[in-house]
Short mmCIF file of C-alpha atoms and ligand atoms in Angstrom, two decimals:
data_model
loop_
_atom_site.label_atom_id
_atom_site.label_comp_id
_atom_site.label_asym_id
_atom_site.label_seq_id
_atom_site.Cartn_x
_atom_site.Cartn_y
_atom_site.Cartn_z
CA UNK A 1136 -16.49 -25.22 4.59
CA UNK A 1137 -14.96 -25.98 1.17
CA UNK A 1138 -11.99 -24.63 -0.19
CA UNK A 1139 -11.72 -21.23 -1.33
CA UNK A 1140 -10.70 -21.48 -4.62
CA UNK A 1141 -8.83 -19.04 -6.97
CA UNK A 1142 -12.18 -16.97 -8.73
CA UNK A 1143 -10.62 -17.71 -12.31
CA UNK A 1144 -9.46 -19.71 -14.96
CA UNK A 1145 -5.82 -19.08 -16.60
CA UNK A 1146 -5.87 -17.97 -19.97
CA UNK A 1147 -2.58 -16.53 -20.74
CA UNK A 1148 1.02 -17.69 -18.72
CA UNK A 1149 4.23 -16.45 -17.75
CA UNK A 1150 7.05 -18.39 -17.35
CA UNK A 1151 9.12 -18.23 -14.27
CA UNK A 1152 13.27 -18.33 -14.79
CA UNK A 1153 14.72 -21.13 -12.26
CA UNK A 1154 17.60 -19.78 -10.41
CA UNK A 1155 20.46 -21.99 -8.14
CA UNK A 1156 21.90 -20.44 -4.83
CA UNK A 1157 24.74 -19.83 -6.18
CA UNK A 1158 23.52 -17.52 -9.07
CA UNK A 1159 21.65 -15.81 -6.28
CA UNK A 1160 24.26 -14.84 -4.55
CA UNK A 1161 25.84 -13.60 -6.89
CA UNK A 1162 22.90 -11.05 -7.67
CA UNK A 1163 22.30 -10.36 -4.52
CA UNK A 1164 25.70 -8.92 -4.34
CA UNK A 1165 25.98 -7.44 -7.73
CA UNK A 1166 22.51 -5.51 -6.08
CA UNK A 1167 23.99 -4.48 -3.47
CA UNK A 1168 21.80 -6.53 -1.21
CA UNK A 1169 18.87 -4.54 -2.45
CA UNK A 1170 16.01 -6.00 -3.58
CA UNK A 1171 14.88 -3.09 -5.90
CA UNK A 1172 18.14 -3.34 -7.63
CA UNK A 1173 17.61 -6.94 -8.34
CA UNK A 1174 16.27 -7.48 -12.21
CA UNK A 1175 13.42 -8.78 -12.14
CA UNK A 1176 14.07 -12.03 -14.16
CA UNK A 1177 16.14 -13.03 -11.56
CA UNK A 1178 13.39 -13.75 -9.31
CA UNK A 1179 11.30 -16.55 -8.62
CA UNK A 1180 8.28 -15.51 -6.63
CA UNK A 1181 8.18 -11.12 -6.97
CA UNK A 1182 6.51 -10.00 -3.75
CA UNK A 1183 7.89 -6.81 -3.75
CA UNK A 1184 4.91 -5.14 -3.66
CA UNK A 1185 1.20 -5.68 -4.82
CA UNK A 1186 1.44 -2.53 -7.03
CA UNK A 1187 0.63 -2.47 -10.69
CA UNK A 1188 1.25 -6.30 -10.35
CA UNK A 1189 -1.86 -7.44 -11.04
CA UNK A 1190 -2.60 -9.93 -13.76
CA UNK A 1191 -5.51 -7.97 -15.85
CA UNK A 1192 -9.29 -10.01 -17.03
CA UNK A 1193 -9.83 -10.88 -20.41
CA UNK A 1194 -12.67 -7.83 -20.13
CA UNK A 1195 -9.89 -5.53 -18.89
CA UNK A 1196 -7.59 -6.79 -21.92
CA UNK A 1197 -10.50 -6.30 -24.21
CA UNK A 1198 -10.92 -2.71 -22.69
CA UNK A 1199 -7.40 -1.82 -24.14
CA UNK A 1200 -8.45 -2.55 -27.33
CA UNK A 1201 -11.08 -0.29 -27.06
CA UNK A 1202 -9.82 2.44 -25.39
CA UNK A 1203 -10.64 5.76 -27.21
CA UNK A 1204 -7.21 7.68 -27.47
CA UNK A 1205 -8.67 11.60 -28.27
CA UNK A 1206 -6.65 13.95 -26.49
CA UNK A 1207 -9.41 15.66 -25.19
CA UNK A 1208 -12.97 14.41 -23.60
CA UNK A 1209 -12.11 10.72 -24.91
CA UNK A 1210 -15.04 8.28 -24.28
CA UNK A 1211 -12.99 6.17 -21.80
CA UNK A 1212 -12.15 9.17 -19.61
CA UNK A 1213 -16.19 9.24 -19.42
CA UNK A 1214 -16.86 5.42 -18.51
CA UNK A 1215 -13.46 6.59 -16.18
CA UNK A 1216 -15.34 9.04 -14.58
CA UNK A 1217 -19.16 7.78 -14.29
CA UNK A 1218 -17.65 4.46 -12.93
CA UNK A 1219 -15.76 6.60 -9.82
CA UNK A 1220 -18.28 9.14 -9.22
CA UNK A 1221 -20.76 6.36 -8.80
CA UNK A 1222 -18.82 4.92 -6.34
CA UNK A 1223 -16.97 7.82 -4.26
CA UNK A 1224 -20.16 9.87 -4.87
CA UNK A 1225 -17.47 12.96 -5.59
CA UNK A 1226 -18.00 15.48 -8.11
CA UNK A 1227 -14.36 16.14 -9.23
CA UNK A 1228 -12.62 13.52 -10.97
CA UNK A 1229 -8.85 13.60 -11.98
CA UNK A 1230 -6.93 11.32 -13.80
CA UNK A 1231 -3.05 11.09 -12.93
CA UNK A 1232 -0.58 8.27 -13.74
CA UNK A 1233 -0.53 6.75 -10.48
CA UNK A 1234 -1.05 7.86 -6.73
CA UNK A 1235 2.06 9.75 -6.10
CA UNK A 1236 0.94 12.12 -8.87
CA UNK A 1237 -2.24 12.67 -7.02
CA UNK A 1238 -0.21 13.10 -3.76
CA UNK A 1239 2.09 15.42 -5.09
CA UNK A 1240 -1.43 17.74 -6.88
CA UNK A 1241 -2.47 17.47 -3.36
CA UNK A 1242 0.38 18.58 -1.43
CA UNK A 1243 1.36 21.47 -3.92
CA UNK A 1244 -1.87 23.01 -3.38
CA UNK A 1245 -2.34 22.49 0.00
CA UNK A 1246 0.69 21.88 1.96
CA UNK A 1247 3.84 24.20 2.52
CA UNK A 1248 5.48 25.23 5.55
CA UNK A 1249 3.61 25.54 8.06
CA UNK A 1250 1.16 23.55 7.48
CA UNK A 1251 0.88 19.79 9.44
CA UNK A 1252 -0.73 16.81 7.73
CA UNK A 1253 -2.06 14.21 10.13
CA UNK A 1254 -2.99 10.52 8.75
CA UNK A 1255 -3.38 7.32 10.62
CA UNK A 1256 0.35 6.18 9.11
CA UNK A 1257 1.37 8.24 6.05
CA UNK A 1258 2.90 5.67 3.13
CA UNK A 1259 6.49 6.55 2.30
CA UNK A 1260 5.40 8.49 -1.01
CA UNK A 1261 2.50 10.37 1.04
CA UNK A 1262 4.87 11.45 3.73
CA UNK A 1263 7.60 12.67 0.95
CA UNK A 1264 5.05 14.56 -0.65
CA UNK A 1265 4.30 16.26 2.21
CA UNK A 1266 7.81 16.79 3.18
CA UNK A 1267 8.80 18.21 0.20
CA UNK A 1268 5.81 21.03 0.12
CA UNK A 1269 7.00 21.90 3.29
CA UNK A 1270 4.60 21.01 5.38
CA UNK A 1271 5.11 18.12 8.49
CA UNK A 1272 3.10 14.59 8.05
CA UNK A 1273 1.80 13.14 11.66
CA UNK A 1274 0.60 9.72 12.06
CA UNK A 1275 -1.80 8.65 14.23
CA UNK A 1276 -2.68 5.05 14.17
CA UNK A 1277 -4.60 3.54 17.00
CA UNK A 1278 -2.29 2.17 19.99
CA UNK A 1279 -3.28 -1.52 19.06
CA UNK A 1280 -1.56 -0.76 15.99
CA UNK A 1281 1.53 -0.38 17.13
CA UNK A 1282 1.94 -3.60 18.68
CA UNK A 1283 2.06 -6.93 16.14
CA UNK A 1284 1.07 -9.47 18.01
CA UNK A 1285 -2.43 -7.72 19.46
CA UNK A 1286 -5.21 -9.24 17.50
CA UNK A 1287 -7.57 -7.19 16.90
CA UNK A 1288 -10.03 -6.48 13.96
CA UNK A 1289 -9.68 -2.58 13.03
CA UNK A 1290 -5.80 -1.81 13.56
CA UNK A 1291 -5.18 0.73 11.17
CA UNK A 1292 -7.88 2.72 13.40
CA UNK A 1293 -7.25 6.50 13.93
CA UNK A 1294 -6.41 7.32 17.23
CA UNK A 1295 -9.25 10.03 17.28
CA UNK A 1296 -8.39 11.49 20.64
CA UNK A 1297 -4.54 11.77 19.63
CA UNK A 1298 -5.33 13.56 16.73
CA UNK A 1299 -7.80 16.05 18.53
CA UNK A 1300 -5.54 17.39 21.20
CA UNK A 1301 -2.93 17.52 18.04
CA UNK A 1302 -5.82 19.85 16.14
CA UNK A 1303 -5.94 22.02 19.28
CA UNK A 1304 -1.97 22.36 19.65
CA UNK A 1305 -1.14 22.83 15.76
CA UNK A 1306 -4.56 24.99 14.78
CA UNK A 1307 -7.29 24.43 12.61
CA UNK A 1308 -5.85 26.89 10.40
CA UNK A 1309 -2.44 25.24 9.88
CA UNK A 1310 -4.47 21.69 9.08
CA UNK A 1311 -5.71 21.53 5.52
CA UNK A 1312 -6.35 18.47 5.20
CA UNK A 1313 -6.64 14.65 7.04
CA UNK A 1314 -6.59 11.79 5.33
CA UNK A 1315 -7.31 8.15 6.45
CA UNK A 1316 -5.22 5.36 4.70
CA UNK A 1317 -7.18 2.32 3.93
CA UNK A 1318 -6.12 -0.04 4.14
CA UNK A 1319 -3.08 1.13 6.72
CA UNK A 1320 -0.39 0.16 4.18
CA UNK A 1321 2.90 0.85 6.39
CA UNK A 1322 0.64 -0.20 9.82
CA UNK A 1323 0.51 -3.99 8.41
CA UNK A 1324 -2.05 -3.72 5.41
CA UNK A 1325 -4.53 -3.14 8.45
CA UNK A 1326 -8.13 -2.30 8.14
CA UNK A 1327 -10.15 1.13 9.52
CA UNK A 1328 -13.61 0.60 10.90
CA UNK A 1329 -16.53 2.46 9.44
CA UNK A 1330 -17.33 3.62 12.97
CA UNK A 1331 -13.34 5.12 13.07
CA UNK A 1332 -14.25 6.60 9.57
CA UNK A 1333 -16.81 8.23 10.28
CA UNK A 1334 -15.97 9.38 14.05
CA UNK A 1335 -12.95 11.03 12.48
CA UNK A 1336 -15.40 12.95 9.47
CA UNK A 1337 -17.51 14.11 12.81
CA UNK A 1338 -14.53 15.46 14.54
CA UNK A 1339 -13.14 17.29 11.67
CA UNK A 1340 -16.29 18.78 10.40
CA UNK A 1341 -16.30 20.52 13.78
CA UNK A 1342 -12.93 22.36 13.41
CA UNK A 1343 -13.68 22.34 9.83
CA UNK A 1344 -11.23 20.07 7.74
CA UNK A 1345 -11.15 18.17 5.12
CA UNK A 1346 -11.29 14.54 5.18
CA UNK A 1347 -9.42 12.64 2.51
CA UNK A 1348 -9.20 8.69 2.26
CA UNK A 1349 -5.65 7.29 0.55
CA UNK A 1350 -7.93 4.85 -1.28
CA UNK A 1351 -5.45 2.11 -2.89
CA UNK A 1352 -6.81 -0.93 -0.93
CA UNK A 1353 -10.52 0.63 -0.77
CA UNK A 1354 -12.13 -2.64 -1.35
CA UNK A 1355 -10.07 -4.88 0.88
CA UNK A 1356 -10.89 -2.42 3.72
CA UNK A 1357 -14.79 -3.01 2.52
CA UNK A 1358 -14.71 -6.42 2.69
CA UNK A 1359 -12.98 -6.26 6.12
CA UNK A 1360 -15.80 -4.15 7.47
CA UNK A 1361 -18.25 -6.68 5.78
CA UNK A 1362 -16.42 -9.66 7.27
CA UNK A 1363 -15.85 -7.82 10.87
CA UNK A 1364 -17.78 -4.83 12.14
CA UNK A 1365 -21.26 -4.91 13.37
CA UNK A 1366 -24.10 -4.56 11.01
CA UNK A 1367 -22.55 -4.92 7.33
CA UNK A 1368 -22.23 -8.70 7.16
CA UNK A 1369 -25.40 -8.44 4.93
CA UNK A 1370 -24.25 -5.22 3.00
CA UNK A 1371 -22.32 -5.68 -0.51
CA UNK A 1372 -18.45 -4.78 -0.50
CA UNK A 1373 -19.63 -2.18 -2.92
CA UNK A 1374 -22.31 -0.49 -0.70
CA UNK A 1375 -19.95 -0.29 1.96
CA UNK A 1376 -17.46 1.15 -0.39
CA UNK A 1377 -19.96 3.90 -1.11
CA UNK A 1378 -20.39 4.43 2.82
CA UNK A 1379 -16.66 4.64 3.33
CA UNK A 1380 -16.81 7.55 0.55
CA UNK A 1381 -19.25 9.32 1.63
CA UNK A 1382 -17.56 10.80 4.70
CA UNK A 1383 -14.83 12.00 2.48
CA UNK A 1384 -14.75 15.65 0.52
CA UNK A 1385 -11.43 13.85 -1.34
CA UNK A 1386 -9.75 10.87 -2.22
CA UNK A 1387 -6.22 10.22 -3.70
CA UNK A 1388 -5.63 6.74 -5.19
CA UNK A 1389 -3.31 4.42 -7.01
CA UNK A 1390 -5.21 2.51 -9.44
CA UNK A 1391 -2.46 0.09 -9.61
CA UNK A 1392 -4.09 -1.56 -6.27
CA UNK A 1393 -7.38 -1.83 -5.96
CA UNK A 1394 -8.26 -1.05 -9.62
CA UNK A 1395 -6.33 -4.39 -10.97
CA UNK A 1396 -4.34 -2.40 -13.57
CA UNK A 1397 -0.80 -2.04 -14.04
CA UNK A 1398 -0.21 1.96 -13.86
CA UNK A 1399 -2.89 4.67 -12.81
CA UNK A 1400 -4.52 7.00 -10.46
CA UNK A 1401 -6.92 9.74 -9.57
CA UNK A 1402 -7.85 12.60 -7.23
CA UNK A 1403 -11.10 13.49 -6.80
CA UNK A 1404 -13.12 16.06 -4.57
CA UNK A 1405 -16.44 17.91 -3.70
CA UNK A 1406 -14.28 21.67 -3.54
CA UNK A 1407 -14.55 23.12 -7.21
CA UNK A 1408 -11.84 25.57 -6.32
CA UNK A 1409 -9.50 23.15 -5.42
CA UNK A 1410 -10.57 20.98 -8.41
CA UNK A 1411 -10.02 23.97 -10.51
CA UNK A 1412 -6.25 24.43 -9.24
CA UNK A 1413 -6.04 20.70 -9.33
CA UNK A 1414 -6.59 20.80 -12.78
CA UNK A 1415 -4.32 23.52 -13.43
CA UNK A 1416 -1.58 21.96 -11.64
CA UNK A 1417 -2.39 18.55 -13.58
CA UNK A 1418 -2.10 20.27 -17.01
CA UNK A 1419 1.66 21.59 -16.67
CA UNK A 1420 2.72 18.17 -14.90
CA UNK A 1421 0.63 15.24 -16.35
CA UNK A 1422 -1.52 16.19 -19.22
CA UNK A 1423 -5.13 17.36 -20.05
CA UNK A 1424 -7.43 16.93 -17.77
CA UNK A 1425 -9.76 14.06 -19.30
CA UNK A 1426 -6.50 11.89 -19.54
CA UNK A 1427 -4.01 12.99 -16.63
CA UNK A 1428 -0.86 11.16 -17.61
CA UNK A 1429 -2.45 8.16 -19.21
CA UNK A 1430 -3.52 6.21 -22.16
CA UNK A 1431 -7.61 6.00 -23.31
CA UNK A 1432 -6.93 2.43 -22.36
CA UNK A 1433 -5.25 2.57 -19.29
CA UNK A 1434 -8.73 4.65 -18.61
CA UNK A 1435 -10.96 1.81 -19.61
CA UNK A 1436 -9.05 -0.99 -17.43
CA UNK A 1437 -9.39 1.47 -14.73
CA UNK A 1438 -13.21 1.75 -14.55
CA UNK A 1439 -13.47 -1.97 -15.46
CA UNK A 1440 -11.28 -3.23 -12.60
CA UNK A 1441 -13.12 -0.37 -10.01
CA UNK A 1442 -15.74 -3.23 -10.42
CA UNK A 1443 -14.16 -6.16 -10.63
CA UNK A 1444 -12.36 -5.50 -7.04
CA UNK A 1445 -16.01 -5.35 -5.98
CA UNK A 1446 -17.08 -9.00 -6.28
CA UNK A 1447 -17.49 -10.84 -3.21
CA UNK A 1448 -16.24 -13.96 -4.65
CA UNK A 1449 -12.75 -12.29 -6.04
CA UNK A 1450 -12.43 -10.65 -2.30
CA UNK A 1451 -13.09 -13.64 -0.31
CA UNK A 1452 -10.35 -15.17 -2.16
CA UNK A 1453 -8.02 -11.90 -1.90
CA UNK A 1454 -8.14 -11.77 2.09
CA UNK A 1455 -8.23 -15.59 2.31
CA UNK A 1456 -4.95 -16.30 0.32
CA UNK A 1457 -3.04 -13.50 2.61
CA UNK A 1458 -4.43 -14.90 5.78
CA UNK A 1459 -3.37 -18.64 4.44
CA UNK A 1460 0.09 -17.55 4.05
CA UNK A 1461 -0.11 -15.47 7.20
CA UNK A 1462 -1.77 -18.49 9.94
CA UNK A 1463 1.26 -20.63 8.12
CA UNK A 1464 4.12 -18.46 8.77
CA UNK A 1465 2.24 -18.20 12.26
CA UNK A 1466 2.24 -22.00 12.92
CA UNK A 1467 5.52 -22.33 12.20
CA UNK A 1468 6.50 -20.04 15.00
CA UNK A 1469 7.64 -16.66 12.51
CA UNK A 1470 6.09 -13.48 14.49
CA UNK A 1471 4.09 -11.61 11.84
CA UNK A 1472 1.95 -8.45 12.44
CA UNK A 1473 -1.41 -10.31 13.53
CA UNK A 1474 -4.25 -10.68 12.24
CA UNK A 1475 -2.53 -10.91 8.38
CA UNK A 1476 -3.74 -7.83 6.41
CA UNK A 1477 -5.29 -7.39 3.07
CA UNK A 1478 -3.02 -7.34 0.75
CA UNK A 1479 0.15 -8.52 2.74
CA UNK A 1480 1.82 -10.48 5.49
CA UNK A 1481 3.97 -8.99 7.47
CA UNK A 1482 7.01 -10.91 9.54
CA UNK A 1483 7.70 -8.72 12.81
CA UNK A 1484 11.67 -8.72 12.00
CA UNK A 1485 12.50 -6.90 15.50
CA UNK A 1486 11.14 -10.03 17.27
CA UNK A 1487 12.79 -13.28 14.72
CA UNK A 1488 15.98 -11.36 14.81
CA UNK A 1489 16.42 -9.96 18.61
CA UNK A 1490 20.78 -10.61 17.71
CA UNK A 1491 20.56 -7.47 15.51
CA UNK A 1492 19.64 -4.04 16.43
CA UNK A 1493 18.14 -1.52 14.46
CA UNK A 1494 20.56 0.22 12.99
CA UNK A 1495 21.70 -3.00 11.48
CA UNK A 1496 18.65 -3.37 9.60
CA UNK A 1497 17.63 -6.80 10.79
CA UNK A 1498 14.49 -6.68 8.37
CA UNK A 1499 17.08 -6.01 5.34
CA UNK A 1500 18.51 -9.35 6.80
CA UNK A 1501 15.33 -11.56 6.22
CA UNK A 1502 14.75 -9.89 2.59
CA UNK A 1503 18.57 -11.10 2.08
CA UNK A 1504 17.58 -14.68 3.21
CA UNK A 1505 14.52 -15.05 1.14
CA UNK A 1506 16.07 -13.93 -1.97
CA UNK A 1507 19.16 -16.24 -1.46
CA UNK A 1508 16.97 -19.40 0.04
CA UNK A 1509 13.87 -19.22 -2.42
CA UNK A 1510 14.77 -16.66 -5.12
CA UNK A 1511 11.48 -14.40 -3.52
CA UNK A 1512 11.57 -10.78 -3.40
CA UNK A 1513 10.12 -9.11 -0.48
CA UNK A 1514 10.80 -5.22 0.90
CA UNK A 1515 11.78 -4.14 4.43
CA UNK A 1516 9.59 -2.05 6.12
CA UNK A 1517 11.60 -0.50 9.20
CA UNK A 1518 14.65 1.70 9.58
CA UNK A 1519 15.93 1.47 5.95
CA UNK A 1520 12.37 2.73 4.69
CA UNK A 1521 11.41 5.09 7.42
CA UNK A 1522 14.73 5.69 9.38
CA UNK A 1523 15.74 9.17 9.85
CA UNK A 1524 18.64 10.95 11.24
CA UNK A 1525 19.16 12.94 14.34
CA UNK A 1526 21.36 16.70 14.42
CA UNK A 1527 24.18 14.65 15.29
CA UNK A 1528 23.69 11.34 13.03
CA UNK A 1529 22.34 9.14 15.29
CA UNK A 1530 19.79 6.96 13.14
CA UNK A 1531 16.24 7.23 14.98
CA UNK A 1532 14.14 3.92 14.38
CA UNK A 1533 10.65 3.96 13.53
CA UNK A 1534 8.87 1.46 16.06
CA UNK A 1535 8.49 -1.40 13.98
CA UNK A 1536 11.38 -3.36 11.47
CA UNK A 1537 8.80 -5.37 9.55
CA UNK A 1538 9.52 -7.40 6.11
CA UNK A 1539 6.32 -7.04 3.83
CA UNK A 1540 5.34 -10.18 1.73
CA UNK A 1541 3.03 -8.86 -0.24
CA UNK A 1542 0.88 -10.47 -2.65
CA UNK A 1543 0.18 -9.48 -6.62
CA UNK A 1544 -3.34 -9.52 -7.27
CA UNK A 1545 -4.37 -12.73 -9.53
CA UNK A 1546 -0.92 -13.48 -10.43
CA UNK A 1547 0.14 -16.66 -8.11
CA UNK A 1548 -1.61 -19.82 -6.90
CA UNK A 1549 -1.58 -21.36 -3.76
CA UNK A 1550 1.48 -23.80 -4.63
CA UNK A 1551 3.70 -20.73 -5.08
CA UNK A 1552 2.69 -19.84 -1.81
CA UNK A 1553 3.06 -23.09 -0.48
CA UNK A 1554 6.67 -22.49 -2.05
CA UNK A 1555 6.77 -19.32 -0.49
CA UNK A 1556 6.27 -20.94 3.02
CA UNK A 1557 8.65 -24.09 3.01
CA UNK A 1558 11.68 -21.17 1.82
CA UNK A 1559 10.16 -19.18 4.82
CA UNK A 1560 10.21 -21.67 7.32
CA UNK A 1561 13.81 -22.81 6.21
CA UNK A 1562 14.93 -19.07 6.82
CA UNK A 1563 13.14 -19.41 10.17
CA UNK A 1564 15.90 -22.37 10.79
CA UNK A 1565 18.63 -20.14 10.42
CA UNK A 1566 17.91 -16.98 11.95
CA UNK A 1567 20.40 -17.26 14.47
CA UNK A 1568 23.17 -17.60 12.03
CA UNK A 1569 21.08 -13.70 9.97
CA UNK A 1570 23.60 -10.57 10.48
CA UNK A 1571 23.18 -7.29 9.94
CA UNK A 1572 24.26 -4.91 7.31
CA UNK A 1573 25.22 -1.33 7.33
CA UNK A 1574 24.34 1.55 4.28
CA UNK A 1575 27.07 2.33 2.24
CA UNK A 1576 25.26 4.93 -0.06
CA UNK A 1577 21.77 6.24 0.50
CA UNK A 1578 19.85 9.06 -1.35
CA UNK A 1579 18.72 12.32 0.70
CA UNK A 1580 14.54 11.47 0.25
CA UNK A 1581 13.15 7.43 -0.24
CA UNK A 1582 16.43 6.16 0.58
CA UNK A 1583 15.54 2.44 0.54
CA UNK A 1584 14.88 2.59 -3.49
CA UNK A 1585 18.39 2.91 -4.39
CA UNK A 1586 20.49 2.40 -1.01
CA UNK A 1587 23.69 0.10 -1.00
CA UNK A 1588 24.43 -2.52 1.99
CA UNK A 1589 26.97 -4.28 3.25
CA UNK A 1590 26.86 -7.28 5.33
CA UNK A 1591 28.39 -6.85 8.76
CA UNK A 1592 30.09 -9.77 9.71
N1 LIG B 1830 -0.60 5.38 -0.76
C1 LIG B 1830 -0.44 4.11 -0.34
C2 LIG B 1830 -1.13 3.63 0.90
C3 LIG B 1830 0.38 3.23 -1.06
O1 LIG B 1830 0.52 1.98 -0.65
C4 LIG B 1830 1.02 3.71 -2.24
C5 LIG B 1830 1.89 2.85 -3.01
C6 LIG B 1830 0.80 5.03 -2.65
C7 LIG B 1830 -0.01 5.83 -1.87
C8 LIG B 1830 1.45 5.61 -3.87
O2 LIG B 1830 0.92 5.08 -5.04
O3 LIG B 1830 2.80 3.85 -6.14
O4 LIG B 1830 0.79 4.56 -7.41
O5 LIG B 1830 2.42 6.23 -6.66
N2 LIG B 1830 2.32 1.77 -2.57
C9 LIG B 1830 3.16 0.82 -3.26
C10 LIG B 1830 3.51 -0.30 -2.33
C11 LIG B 1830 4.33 1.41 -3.98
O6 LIG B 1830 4.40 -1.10 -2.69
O7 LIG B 1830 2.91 -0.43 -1.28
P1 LIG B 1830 1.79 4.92 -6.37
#
């Protein structure tokens, strides 16, 4: 087969700022060995996240020029709406800045205390959101996805059976809502199977409860199903889109994924009631409801990337540029959650760093060594983002310390992954000489944005 090439041309660049070691370390340490503290032009290759990263189409550009700024029942909020009820086939469609705001719509309404929110593996802002209604978030990813080096092709899977006997235990009545994450964002970028998708719509409909998808990655998890599950090789990434959505009464997403823009998000649903108070909600805390906390044009790029992320072409070459980085990194011996997901790779930091335990943050080690190696920015995934304490202060782990590489949509080519590898590889060489670090100050909810480390020597 011939080389999957990038889907576009270049038209407008970026210049990166070159960096030395020795500037590094000193803004590592003026950062307090946090990579979200680090500014921005002091980094080489940004693979922080793959959120609102994106490098926009010259149609998406064009779109901002001719977005129609009303405050009320602007044209782009239309071509907004007709472009995502077409494809989630929901009635209700609500703009908000960006999938937190969404989150925190949905939670207000339906969470408080009481109430129990299961998910295959809740995203930090999901869970907080949540949390801070009150209400408890339970994940329930398949067992396959707890382990990173079993290969197998759905792992973000809901454990179905798990999250029965948990509906029996907790009550129907103190579940309002379940909601599948595609693809499973903290579980490795992992894909759910249509079969799991819609298995988990059957089982809820009987104890009556509402399935919602967290649809950042929607497309990636299409073209997964297209690429690995019986029976949709020959189906387009958009009709199996539509399938996904159609087992849904709801869907919460940041646009800043899957929709190629750089801020954005919706909910939408089939319940008018809760669409009503939805609405209501959305008008004290992000704006009227035919623009939700954004710009006309941030509208337009919205509904123009929604199709974009649907060519086949543009996906082959999303999935095949994070599995390229991912079968490297593998050949070279680094553990990484297997097979590489959609939108990132993973490294498995428990396993490359067995000399430091988990409450030493071995994961917040690696990010350390990339940034001071390679100048590349990259976000632990393990006790610093999901760590919690016990009654008497004892840090409690979550199972996996994982560093996420994840890629921007559009924005690099394969040398700067090819880059990204060789400074990988040469942290690989080192890792017995990584330590740990310990927290100096951390903030009471989403700790890892604004924590400070020290290394442990
Ligand atoms: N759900 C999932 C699965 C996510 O990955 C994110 C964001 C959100 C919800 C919240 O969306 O950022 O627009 O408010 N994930 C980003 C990341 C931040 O880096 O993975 P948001």
């Amino acid at each position: 087969m011939k080389t999957i090439i990038e889907p576009f041309k270049i038209k407008s660049v970026e210049p990166i700022r070159f960096t030395t070691r020795e500037e590094r370390t000193v803004y590592l340490q003026q950062a307090h060995y946090n990579p979200f503290l680090i500014s921005a032009e002091n980094v080489m290759i940004d693979l922080l996240t793959d959120s609102g990263t994106a490098a926009m189409s010259a149609k998406q550009w064009a779109g901002i020029m001719e977005g129609d700024e009303s405050y009320a029942g602007a044209r782009s909020f239309y071509r907004f709406e007709k472009i995502v009820k077409e494809l989630t086939g929901l009635n209700y469609v609500i703009p908000t800045h960006q999938g937190r705001a969404a989150e925190k719509i949905l939670f207000s309404i339906v969470g408080g205390k009481g109430k129990y929110i299961p998910n295959n593996t809740h995203f930090d802002t999901t869970r907080a959101n949540v949390e801070f209604s009150g209400a408890e978030g339970y994940d329930f990813v398949t067992e396959e996805g707890k382990h990173p080096e079993v290969i197998a092709p759905f792992k973000g899977n809901m454990n179905i059976e798990a999250l029965e006997k948990f509906i029996l235990e907790k009550g129907k009545e103190n579940i309002p809502v379940c909601l599948i994450t595609v693809t499973n964002n903290s579980g490795g970028g992992q894909p759910v199977s249509m079969k799991n998708i819609r298995e988990t719509k059957m089982l809820l409909k009987k104890y009556n409860i509402p399935l919602f998808l967290d649809a950042c990655r929607f497309a990636e998890n299409a073209y997964f199903i297209k690429l690995r599950e019986e029976g949709y090789a020959d189906k387009s990434p958009k009709e199996i889109a539509q399938e996904m959505f159609s087992y849904c009464d709801g869907v919460t997403m940041s646009a800043k994924k899957d929709a190629i823009v750089n801020m954005g998000g919706f909910i939408a649903m089939n319940n008018e009631e809760l669409a009503t108070q939805a609405r209501n909600l959305l008008i004290i805390t992000e704006g009227f409801p035919t623009y939700g906390g954004l710009a006309g044009r941030d509208l337009e790029a919205i509904a123009q990337g929604l199709e974009e992320v649907l060519d086949e072409h543009y996906l082959q070459y999303r999935l095949r540029s994070v599995e390229y980085l991912g079968n490297k990194l593998t050949e070279a011996g680094i553990p990484i959650i297997l097979p590489p997901g959609g939108h990132a790779v993973y490294i498995d930091a428990k396993k490359l760093l067995p000399q430091i335990p988990p409450h030493q943050y071995p994961g917040q080690a690696v990010v350390a060594d990339l940034y001071l190696i390679g100048g590349i920015r990259s976000v632990e995934i393990g006790s610093v983002m999901f760590g919690k304490y016990d009654a008497h202060g004892k840090l409690i782990s979550p199972e996996m310390e994982l560093v996420r590489l994840a890629i921007p949509r559009r924005v690099y080519t394969q040398s700067h992954i090819d880059y990204v590898i060789e400074c990988a590889i040469e942290m690989y060489d080192n890792r017995k000489s990584l330590r740990g670090f310990s927290i100096t100050y951390e903030a009471p909810q989403l700790r890892h944005f604004t924590a400070k480390f020290k290394p442990i020597d």
